[in-house]
Short mmCIF file of C-alpha atoms and ligand atoms in Angstrom, two decimals:
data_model
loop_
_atom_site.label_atom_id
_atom_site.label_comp_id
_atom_site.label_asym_id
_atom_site.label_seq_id
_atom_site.Cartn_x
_atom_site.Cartn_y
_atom_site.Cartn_z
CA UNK E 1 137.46 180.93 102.68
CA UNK E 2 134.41 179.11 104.24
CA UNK E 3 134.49 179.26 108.36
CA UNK E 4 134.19 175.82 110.39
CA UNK E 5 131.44 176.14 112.88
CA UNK E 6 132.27 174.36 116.15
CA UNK E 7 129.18 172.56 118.18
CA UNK E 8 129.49 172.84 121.70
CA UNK E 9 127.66 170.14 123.50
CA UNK E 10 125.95 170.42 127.07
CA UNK E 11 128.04 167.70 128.12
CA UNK E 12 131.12 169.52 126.91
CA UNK E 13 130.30 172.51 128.91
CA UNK E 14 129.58 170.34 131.73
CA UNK E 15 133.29 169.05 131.45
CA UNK E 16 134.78 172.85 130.92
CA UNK E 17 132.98 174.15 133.96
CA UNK E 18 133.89 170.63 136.07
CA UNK E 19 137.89 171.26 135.10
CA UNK E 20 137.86 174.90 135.95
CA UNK E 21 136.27 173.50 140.09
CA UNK E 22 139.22 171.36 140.20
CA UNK E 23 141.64 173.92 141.19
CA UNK E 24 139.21 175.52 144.01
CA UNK E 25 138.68 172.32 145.32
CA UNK E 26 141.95 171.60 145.69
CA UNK E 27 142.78 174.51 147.11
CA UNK E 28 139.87 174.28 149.69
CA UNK E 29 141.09 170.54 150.43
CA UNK E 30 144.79 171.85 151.38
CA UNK E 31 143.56 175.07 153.36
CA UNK E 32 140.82 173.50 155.50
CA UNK E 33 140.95 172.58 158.94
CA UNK E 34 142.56 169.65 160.05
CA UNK E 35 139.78 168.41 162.69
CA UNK E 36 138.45 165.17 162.35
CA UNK E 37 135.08 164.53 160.61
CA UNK E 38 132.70 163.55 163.67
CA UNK E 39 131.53 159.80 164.01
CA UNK E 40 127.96 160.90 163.69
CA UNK E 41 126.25 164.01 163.09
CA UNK E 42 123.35 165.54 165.14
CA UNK E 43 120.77 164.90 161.81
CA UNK E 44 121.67 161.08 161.74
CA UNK E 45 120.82 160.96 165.63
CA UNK E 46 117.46 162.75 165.43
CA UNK E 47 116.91 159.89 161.86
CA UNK E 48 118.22 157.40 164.57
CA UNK E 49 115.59 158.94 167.35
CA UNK E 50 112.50 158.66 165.15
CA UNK E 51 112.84 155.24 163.20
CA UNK E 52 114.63 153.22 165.78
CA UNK E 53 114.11 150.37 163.83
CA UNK E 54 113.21 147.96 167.19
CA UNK E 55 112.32 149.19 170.42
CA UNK E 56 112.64 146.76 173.94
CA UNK E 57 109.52 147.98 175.91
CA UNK E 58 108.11 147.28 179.14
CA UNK E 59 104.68 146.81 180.32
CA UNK E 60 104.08 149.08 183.20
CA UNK E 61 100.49 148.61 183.52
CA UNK E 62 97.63 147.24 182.20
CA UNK E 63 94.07 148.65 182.28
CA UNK E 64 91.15 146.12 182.04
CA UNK E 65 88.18 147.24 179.90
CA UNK E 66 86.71 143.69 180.05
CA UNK E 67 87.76 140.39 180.24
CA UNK E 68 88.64 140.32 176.00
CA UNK E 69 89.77 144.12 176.07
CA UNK E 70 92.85 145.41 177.28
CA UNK E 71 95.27 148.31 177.20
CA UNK E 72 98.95 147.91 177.72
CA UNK E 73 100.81 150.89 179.06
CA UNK E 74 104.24 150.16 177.32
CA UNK E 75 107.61 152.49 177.90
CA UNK E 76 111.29 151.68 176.88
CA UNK E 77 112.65 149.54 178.73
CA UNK E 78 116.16 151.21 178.08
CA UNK E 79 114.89 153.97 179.41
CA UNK E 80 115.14 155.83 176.22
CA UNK E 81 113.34 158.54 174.20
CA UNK E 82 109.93 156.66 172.46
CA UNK E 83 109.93 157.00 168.62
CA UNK E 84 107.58 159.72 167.65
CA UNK E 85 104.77 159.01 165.93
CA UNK E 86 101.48 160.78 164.27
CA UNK E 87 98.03 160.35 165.66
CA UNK E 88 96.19 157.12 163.69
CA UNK E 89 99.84 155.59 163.19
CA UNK E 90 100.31 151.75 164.52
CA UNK E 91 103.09 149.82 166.35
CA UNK E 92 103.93 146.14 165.37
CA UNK E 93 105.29 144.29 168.25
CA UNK E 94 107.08 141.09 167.45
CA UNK E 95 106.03 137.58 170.18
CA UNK E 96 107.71 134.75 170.73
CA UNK E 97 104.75 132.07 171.26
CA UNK E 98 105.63 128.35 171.89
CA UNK E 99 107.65 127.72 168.45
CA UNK E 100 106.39 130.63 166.45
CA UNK E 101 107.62 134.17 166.03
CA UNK E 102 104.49 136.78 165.34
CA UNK E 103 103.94 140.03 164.25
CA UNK E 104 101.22 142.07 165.06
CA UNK E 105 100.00 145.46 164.20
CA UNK E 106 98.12 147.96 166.74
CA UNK E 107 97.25 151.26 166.45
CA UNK E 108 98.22 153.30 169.10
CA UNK E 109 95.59 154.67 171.18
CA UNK E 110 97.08 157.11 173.17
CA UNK E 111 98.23 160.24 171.88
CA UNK E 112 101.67 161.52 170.46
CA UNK E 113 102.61 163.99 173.29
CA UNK E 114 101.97 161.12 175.21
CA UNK E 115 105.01 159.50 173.72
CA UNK E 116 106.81 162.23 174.73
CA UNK E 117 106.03 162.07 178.44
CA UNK E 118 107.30 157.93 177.68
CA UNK E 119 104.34 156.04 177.01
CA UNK E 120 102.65 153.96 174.33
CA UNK E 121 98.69 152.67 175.15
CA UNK E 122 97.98 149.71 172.97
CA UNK E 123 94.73 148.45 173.05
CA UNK E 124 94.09 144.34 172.44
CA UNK E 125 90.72 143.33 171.66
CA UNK E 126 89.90 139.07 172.17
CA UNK E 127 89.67 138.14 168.19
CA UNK E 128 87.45 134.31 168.10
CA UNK E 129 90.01 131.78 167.42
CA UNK E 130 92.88 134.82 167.39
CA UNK E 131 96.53 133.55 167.94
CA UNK E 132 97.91 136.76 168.94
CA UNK E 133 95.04 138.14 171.01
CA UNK E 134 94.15 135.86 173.17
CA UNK E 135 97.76 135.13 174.10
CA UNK E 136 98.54 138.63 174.79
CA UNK E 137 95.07 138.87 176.58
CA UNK E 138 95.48 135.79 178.98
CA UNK E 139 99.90 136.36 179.13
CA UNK E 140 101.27 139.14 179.27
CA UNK E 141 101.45 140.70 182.62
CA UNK E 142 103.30 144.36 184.26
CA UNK E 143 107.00 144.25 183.76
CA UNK E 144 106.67 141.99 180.99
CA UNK E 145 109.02 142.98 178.13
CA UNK E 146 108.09 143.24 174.49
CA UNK E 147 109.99 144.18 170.99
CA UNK E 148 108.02 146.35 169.11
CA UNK E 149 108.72 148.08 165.22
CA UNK E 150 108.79 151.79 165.12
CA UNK E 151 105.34 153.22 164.52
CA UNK E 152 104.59 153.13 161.33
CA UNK E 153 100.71 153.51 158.55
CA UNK E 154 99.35 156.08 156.80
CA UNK E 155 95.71 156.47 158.41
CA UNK E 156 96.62 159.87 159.39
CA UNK E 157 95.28 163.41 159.03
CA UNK E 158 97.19 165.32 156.23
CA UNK E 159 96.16 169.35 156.05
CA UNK E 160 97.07 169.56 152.61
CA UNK E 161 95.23 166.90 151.52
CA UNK E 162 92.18 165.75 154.18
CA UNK E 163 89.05 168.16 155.00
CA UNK E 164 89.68 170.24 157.80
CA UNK E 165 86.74 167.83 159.49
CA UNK E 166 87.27 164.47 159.74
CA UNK E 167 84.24 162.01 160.23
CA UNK E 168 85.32 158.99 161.72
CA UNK E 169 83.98 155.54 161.45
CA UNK E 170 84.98 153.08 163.95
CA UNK E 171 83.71 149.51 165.47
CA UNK E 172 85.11 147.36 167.79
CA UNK E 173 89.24 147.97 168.75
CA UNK E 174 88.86 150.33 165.67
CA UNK E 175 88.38 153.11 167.86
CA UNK E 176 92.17 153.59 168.79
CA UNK E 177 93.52 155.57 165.92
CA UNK E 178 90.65 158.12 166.52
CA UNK E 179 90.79 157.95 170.40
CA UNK E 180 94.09 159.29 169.45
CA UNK E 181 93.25 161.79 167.32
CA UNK E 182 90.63 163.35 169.31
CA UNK E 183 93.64 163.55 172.39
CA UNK E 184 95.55 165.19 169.63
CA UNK E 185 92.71 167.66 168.66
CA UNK E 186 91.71 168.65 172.60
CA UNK E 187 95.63 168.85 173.56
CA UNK E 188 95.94 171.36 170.47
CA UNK E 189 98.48 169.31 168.60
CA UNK E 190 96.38 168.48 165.60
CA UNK E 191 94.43 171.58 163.94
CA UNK E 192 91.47 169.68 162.61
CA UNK E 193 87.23 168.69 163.90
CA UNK E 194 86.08 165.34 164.24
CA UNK E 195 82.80 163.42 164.16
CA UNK E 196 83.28 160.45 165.03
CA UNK E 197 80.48 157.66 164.86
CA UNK E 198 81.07 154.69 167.42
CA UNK E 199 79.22 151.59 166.19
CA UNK E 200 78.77 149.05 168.53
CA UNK E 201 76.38 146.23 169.79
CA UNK E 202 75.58 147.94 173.05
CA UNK E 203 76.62 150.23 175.03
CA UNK E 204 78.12 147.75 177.05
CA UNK E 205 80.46 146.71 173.86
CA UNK E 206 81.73 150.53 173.86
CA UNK E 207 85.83 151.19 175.07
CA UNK E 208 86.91 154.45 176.22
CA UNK E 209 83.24 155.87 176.24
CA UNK E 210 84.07 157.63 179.38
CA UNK E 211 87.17 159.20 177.77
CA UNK E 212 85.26 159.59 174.50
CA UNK E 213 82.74 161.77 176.71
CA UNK E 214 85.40 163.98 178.30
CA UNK E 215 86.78 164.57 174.66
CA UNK E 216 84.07 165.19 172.90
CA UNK E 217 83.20 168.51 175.26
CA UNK E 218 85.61 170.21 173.09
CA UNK E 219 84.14 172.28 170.69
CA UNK E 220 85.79 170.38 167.71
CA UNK E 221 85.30 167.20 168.90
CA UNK E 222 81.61 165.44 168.19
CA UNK E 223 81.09 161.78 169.15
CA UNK E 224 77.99 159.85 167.78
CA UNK E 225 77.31 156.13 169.97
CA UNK E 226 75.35 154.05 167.38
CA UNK E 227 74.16 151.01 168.94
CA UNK E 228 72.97 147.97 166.35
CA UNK E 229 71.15 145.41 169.12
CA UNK E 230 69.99 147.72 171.74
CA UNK E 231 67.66 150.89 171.67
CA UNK E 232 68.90 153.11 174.61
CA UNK E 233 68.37 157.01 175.00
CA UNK E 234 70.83 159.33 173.72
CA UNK E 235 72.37 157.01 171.35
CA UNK E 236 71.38 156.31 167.52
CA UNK E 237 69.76 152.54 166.92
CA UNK E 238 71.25 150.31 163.63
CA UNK E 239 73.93 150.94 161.14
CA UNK E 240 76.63 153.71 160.23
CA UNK E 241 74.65 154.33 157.15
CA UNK E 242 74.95 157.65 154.45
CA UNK E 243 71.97 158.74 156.14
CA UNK E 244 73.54 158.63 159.21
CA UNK E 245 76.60 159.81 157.86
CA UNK E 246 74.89 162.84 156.51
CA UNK E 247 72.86 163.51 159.49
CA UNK E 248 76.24 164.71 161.57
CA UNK E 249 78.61 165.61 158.47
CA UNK E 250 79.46 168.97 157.35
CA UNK E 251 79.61 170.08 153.77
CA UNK E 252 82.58 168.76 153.19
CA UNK E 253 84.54 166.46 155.03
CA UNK E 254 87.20 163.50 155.06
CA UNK E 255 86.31 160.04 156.01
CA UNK E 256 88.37 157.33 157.83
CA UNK E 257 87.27 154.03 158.55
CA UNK E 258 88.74 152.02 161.06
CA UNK E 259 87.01 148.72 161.97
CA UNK E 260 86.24 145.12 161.97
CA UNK E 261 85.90 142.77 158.54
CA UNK E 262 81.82 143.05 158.79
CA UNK E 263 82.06 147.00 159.04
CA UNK E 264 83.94 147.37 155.76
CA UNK E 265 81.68 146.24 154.14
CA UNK E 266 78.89 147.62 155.12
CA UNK E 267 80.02 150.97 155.99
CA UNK E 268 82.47 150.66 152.75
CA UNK E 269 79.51 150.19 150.11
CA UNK E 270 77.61 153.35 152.41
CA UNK E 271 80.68 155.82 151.78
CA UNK E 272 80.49 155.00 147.77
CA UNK E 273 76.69 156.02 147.73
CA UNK E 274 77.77 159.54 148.86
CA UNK E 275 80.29 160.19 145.88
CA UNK E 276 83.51 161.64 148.43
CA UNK E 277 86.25 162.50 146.15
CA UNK E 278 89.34 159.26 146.93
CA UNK E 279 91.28 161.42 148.30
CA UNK E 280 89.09 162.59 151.11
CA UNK E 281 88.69 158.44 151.73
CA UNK E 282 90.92 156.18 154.49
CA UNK E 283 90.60 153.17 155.36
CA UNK E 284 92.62 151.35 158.07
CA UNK E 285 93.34 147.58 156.71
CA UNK E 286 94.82 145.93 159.71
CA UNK E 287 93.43 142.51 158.23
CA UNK E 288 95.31 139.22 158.92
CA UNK E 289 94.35 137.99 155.20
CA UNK E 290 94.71 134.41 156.70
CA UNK E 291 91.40 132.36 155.59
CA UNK E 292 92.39 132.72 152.01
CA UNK E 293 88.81 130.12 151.05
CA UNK E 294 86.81 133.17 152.06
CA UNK E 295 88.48 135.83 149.68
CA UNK E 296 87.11 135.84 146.19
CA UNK E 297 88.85 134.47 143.31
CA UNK E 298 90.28 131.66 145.72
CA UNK E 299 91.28 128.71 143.81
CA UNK E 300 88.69 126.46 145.59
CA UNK E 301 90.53 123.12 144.16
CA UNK E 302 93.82 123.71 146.02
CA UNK E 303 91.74 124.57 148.74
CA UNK E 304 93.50 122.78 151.89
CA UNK E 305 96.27 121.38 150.21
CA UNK E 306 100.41 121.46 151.73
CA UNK E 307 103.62 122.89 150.02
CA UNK E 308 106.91 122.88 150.45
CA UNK E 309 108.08 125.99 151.20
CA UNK E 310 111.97 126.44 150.65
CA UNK E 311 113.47 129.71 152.87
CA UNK E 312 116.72 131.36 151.75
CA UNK E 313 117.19 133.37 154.36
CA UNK E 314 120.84 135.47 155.34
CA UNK E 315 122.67 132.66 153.99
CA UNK E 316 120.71 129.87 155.14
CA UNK E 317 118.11 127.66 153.17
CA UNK E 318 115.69 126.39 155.38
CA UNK E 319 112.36 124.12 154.49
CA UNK E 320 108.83 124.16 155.98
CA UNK E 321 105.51 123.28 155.13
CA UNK E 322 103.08 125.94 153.77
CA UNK E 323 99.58 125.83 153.37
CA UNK E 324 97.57 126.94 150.82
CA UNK E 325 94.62 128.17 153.14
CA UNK E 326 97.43 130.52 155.13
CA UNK E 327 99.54 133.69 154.35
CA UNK E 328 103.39 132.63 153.55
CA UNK E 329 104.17 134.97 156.25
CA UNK E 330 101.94 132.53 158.64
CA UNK E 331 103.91 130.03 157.60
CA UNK E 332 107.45 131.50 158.15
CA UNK E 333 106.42 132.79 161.67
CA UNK E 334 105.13 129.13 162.56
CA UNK E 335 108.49 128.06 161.56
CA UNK E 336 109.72 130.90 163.83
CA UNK E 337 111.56 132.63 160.75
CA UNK E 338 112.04 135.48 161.46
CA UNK E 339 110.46 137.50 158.77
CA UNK E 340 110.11 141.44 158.38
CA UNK E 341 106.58 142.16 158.34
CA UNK E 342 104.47 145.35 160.01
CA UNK E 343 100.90 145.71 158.27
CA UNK E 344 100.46 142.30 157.42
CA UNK E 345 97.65 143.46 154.91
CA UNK E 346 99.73 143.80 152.06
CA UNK E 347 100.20 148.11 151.99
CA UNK E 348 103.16 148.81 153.72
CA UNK E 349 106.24 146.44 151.86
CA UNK E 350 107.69 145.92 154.26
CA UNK E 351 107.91 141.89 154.24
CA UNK E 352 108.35 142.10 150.34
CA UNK E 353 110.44 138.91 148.82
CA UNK E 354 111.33 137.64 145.99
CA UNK E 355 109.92 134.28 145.22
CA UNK E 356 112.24 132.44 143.29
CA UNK E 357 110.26 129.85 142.17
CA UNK E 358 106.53 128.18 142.20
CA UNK E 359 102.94 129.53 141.73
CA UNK E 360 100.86 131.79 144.28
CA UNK E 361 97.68 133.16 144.47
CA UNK E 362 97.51 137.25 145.47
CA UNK E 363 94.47 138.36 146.25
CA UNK E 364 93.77 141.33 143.95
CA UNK E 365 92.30 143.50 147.20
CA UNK E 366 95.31 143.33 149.41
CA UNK E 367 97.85 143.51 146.49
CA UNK E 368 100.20 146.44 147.58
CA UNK E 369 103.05 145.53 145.34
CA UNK E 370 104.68 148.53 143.03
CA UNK E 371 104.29 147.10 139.16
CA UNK E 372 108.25 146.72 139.04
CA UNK E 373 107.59 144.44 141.87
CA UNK E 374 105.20 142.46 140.26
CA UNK E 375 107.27 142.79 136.60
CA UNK E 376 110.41 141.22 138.97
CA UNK E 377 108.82 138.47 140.71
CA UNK E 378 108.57 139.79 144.15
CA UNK E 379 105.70 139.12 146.46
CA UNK E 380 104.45 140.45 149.72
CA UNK E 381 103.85 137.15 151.63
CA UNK E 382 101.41 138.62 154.86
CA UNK E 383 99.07 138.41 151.20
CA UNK E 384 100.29 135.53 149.08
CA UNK E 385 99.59 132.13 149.32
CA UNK E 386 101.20 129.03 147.71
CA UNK E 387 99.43 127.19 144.99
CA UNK E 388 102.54 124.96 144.81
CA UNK E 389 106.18 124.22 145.94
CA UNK E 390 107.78 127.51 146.48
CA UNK E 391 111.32 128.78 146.80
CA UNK E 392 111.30 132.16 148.68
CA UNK E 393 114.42 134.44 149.32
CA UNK E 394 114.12 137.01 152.50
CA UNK E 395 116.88 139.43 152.91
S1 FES K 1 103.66 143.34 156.24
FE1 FES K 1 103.03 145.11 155.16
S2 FES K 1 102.97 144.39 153.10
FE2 FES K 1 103.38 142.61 154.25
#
């Protein structure tokens, strides 16, 4: 007599094992206290704590570098705990101008454990013909109130990836993230060297030398002035150049760039001639993509032209014009749509939207989206702009 061989699947077990539970679990169920479950728990208040989602701040003072630079001393102006954040990290604060609602990002310049004492420093540089700047500059005053994002970016030191010494290239407002970073190194909070190189005009054009000087007599800290129109003792004359680069570097090292348009690339094209490995490479992009004629692979012949942009927005459907020289997202916030948006250089997703309809131009640089996302149909619109009637949905 031949024997039948039963086949046992996994999923079979899985079942077996699953029915014998059921009687522990009930049992558990019908013996276990009777107290309520809480309305929160202590984990989803400390999530709550660090990602806020929107913060009401106040502006309790307001240092003047110059007449076009100036930092903001913000705390919460619910007298709350401020979100926590990691030295190089940014805040996006959120204005109401005239008609338009903006977004703005700005890296925080003061340090972490400052945040814990209850203050933010952000630093606003005068951009030519800047929307945002200049109001902010020529505005907002003390006790001013301001809605700002929980701090968010990635230009951060990581020990398990970065060098333990980071050499940092800034220009202009671009020093903030590594203002920050040096506080973090001197106050002992961040285990890591820096050499940072400061390129400016003059000396004159420098912010937070005085501070830079006070950091930099810590041992880890080593800051390089390098001055492009002026010759002036103790500082180094022209360009942040591999050279230059090499000339202060250790062996091996991590580079972050944080800087104007015009310092990218320059300083961009310098850090490929020295053959870093990518991941030892960080670049801030706080770049408000919005003179789309000067990126490559524009479409020069719908250069200037309008759109219709159609909204569809929490229920509502809302129509605007949108130009084919600015961002989407320029064109919702002139509508004063209120449109999620932090980075507004196409990395972060957090404005992503699915464009239901019509033809856009992304440029391939500032393209953050996942491949699902592009697969899908959704776009990032701080970097898309219409090359015809579009039909957006935001939700
Ligand atoms: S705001 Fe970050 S991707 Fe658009």
């Amino acid at each position: 007599m031949s024997k039948r061989k039963f086949v046992v699947k996994s999923g079979m077990i899985d079942f077996i094992n699953f029915a014998k539970m059921i009687p522990t679990r009930k049992s558990h169920l019908e013996n276990g206290p009777l107290t309520r479950v809480p309305a929160t728990y202590p984990i989803n208040e400390l999530a709550k704590l660090n990602h806020p989602g929107k913060m009401e701040l106040c502006v309790s003072d307001i240092i003047v570098h110059s007449d076009d630079v100036k930092s903001y001393i913000l705390k919460s102006a619910e007298s709350k705990k401020l979100a926590p954040f990691r030295a190089g990290q940014y805040l996006t604060i959120q204005l109401k101008i005239g008609s338009s609602l903006v977004t703005r990002p700005y890296s925080i310049a003061s340090t972490p454990n400052d945040a814990r004492k209850g203050f933010y420093n952000l630093t606003v540089k005068r951009v030519p013909d800047g929307f945002v700047s200049g109001y902010v500059l020529d505005n907002i005053k003390v006790g001013d109130k301001i809605t700002a994002y929980s701090p968010e970016g990635t230009f951060v030191y990581e020990p398990i990836r970065d060098a333990k010494t980071v050499v940092g290239i800034a220009g202009g407002s671009g020093i903030t993230p590594f203002l920050s970073l040096a506080g973090s190194i001197a106050d002992g909070t961040c285990d890591a060297n820096l050499v940072l190189l400061y390129g400016a005009r003059t000396s004159k054009d420098l912010i937070f030398k005085a501070e830079l000087d006070e950091l930099s007599k810590n041992d880890k800290i080593t800051v390089v002035y390098v001055l492009s129109d002026s010759k002036e003792k103790g500082y180094e004359k022209g360009f942040i150049t591999a050279e230059l680069i090499q000339k202060y570097a250790p062996e091996t090292y991590s580079v972050f760039l944080c800087g104007p348009k015009a310092m990218y690339e320059f300083a961009g094209k310098e850090i490929e001639k020295l053959n870093i490995r990518k991941k030892f490479v960080r670049f801030e992009l706080f770049s408000s993509a919005s003179k789309a004629n000067e990126i490559p692979g524009f479409p020069m012949d719908k250069e200037g032209l309008t759109f219709e942009l159609t909204v569809k927005h929490f229920g509502k459907e809302t129509k605007i014009p949108c130009l084919s020289n600015e961002s989407v997202l320029v064109a919702l916030e002139r509508a004063g749509i209120e449109a999620p948006a932090r980075c507004r250089s196409g990395e972060c997703g957090f404005c992503r939207s699915k464009l239901v309809s019509g033809e856009v131009f992304v440029p391939s640089n500032t393209d953050g989206r996942r491949i699902a996302d592009i697969k899908f149909g959704y776009i990032h619109p701080c970097s898309t702009y219409p090359m015809s009637d579009l039909a957006i949905k935001i939700d």
